PDB file of C-alpha atoms in Angstrom:
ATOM      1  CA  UNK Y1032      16.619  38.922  30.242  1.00  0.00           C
ATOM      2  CA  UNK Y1033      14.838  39.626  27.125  1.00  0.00           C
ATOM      3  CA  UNK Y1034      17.441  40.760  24.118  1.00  0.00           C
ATOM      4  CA  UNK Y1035      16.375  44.217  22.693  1.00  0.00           C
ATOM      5  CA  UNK Y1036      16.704  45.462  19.839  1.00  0.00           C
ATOM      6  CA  UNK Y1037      20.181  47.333  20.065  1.00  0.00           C
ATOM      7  CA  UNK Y1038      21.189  44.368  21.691  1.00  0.00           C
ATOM      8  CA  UNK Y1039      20.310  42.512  17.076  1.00  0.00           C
ATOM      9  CA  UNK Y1040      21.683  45.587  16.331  1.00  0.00           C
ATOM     10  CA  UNK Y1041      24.981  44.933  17.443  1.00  0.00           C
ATOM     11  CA  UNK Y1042      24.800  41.457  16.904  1.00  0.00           C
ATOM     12  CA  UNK Y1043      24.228  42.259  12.988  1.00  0.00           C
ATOM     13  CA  UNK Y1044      27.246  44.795  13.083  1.00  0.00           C
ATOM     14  CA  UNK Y1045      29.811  41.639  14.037  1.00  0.00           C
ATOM     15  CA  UNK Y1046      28.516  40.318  10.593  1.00  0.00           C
ATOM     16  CA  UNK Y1047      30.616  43.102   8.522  1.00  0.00           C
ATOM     17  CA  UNK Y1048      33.470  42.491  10.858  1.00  0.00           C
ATOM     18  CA  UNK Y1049      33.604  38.529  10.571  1.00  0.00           C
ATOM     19  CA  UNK Y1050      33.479  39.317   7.124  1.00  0.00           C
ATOM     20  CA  UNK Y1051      36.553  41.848   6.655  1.00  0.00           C
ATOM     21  CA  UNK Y1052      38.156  39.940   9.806  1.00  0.00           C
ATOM     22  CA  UNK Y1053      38.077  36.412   7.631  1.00  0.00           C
ATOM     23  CA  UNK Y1054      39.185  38.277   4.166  1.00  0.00           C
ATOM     24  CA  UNK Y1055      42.584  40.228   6.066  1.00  0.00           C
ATOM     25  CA  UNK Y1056      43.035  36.713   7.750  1.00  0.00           C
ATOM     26  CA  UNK Y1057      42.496  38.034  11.545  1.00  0.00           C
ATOM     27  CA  UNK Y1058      40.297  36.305  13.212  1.00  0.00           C
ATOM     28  CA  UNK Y1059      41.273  36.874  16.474  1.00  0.00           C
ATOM     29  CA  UNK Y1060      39.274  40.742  15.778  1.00  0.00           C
ATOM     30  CA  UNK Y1061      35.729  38.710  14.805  1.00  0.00           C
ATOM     31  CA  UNK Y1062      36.760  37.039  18.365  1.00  0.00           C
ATOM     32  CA  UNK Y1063      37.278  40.169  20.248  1.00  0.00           C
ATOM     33  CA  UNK Y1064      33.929  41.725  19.195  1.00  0.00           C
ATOM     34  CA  UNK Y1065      32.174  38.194  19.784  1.00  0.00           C
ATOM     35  CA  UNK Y1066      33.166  38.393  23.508  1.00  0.00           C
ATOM     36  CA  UNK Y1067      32.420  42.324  23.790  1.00  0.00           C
ATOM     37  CA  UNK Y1068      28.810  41.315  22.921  1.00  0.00           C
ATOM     38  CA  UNK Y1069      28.548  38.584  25.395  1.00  0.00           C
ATOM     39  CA  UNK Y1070      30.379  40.813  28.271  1.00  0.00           C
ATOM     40  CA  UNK Y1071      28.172  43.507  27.150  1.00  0.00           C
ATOM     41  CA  UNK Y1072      24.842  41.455  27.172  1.00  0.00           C
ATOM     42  CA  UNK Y1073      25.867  39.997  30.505  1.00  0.00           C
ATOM     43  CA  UNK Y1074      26.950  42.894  32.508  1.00  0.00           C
ATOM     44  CA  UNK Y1075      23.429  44.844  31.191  1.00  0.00           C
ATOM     45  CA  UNK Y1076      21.679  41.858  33.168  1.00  0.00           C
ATOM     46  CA  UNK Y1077      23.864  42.573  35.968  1.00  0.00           C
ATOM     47  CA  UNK Y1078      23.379  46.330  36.219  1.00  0.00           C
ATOM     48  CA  UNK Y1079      19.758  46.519  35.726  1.00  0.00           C
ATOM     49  CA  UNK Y1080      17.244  46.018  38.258  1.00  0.00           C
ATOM     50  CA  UNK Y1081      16.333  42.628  39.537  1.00  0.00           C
ATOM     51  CA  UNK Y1082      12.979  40.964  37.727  1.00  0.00           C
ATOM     52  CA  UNK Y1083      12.087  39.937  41.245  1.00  0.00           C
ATOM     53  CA  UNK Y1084      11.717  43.508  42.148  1.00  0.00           C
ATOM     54  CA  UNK Y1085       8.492  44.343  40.160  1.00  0.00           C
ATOM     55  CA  UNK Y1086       5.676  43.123  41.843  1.00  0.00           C
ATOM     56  CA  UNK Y1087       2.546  42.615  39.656  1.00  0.00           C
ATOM     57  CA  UNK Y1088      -1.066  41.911  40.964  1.00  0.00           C
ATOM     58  CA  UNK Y1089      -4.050  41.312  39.062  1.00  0.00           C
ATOM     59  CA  UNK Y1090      -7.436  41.982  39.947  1.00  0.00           C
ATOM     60  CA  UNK Y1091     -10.855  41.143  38.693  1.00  0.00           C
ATOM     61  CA  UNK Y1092     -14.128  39.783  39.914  1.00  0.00           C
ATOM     62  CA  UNK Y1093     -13.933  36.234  40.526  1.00  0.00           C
ATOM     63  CA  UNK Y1094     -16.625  35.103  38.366  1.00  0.00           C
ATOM     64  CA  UNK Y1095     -16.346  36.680  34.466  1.00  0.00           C
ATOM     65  CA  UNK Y1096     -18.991  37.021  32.017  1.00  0.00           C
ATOM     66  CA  UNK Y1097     -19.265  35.218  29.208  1.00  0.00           C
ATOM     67  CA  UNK Y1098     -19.942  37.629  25.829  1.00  0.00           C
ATOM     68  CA  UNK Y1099     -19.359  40.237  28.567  1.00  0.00           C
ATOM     69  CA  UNK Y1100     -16.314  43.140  28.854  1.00  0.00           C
ATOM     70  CA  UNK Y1101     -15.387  42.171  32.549  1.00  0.00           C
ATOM     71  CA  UNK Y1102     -12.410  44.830  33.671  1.00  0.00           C
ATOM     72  CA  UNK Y1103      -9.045  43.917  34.742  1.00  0.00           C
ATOM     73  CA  UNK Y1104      -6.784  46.253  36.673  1.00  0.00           C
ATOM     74  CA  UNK Y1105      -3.161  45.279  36.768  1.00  0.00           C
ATOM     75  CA  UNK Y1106      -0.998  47.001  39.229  1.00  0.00           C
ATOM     76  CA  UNK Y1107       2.915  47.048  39.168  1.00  0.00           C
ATOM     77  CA  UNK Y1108       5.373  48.053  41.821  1.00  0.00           C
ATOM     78  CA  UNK Y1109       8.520  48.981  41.415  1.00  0.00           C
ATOM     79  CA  UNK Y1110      10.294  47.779  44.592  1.00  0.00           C
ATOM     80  CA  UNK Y1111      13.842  48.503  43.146  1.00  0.00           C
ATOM     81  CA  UNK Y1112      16.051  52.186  43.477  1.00  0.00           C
ATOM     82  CA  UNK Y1113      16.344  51.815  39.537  1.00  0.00           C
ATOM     83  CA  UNK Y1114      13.621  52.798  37.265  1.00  0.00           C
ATOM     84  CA  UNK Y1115      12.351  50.382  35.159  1.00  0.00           C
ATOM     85  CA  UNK Y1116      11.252  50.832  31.408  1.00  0.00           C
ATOM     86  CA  UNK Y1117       9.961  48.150  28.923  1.00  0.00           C
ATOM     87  CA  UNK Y1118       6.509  46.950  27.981  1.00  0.00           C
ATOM     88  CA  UNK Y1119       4.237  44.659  29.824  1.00  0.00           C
ATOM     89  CA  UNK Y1120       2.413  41.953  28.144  1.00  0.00           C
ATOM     90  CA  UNK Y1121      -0.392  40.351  29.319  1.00  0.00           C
ATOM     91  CA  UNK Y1122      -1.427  36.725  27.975  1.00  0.00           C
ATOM     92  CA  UNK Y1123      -5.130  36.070  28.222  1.00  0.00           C
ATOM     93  CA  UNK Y1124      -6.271  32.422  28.079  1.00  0.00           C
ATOM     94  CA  UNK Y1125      -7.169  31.379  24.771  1.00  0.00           C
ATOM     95  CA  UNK Y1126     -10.831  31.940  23.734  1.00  0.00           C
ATOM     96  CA  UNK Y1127     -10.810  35.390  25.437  1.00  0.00           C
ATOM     97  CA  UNK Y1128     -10.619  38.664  23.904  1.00  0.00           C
ATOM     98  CA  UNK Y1129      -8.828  41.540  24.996  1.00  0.00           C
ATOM     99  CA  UNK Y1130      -9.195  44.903  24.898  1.00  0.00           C
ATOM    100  CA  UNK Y1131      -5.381  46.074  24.962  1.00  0.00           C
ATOM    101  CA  UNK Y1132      -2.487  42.946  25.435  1.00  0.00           C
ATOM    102  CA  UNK Y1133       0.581  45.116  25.772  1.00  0.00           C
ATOM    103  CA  UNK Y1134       1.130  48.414  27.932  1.00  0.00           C
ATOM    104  CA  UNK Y1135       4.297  50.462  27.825  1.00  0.00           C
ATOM    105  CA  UNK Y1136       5.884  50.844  31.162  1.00  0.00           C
ATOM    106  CA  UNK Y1137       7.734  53.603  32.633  1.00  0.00           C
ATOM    107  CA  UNK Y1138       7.739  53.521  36.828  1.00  0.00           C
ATOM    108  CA  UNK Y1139      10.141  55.292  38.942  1.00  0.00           C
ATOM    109  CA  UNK Y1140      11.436  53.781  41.873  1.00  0.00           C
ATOM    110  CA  UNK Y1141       9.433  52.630  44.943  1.00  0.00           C
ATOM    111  CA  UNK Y1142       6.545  53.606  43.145  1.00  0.00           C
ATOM    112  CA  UNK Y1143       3.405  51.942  41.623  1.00  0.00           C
ATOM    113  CA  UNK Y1144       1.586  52.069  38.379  1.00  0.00           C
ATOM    114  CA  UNK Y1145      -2.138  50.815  36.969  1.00  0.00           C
ATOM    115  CA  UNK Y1146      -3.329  49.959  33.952  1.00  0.00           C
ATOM    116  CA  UNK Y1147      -6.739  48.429  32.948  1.00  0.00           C
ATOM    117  CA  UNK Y1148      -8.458  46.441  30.223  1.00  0.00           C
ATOM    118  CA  UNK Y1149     -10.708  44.454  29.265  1.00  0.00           C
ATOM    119  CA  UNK Y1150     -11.187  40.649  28.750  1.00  0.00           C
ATOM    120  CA  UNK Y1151     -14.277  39.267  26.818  1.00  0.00           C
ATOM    121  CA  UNK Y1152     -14.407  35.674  27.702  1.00  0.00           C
ATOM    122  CA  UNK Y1153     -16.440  33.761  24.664  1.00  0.00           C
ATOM    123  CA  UNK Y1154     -17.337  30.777  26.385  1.00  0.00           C
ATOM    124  CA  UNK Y1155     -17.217  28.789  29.917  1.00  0.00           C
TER     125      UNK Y1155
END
């Protein structure tokens, strides 16, 4: 589980809190919103779909280019009855270029999605 940014959001908010929490002398409310967050955080990773149902498969020719746009064409599946929303990054080994290195992803359930780039290798 990767924290969002609503997830900083209300991380940042406890920061007021602790703050007019420690002046009134009540810390037990700074505690109460502490373990909110964590329940919070923890049933989100609960609820939402499983990592290990999004398939991903790369392809490409076996041999690249060198100084040469070679395509790749990712493909995700979505093997889950949830949708799943986010942004895929791909990491190309260093000394390559790429065209595009994040994709925003938005795949319904049981379904399948593409999305192509290219990677410029600059030596073997």
């Amino acid at each position: 589980m990767v924290p969002t940014k609503r997830f900083w959001l209300f991380v940042a908010l406890g920061l007021p809190i602790a703050a007019v929490a420690g002046i009134f002398g009540m810390p037990s409310l700074a505690i109460a919103y502490d373990v909110a967050v964590i329940v919070v955080a923890w049933l989100s990773g609960r609820i939402g779909p499983s990592p290990a149902s999004l398939k991903v498969r790369r392809d490409f020719d076996p041999v690249l280019s060198v100084r040469a746009a070679n395509k790749i064409v990712v493909t995700l599946t979505n093997e889950s009855l949830e949708p799943i929303r986010g942004i895929v990054r791909d990491e190309p080994p260093p000394h390559f270029q790429a065209s595009r290195r994040e994709f925003p992803l938005e795949i319904g359930p049981e379904r399948e999605m593409e999305f192509e780039y290219t990677l410029r290798p600059e030596e073997r």
